[in-house]
C-alpha angles and dihedrals in degrees: 000000000000117000123230143114129264116200124191117203124230090244089064091055089047092054093046090052091049092050091047091053092051087058090054091053088060088056090052091051092052094048097049121081091215122100100250098165111140093010099091093073093049088047095051095042096052100033101032114174118253113226131189119191128201116184137178117200121228115279120214094265135124096274094036092199125147121217134218137184132193138209109200127187115195142181117215135197114256111259100034119119099254098203091051093049091047091050092048091050091048093049094046094049092049093047096047096043096047093045097046101038109023089230119133114240108225096187145339112210112196127196122186107211103169142027114209121203115226091226091058092054092046091048091049090049091050092050091049091052091049091053092053 
């Protein structure tokens, strides 16, 4: 085996976490009885999650595994079960990051800072269409 180091930048972890969260939003859409088609993009554009990444590269040790942790701030749609959504986001981020990078996720802290009412998003979408 050839020796050498591979370093993964924090921006890569950030993008993986964002993609993982988009997959969770699909789960939310499927679970809700509301017609949310076309709303996910408006939701994610206006209330985009804020993500902070802290990583530690692998050290030349026996396990040679880097670690990473995340602080995620989210907005959720009114009516969802917040603990379930938070847990799904956490699990998806951990799964995607560990699978794609080989780094061990130490923790994913999640803060919910806003609740968005579905009617507000639909009204905003309607106003945007009328302006076009």
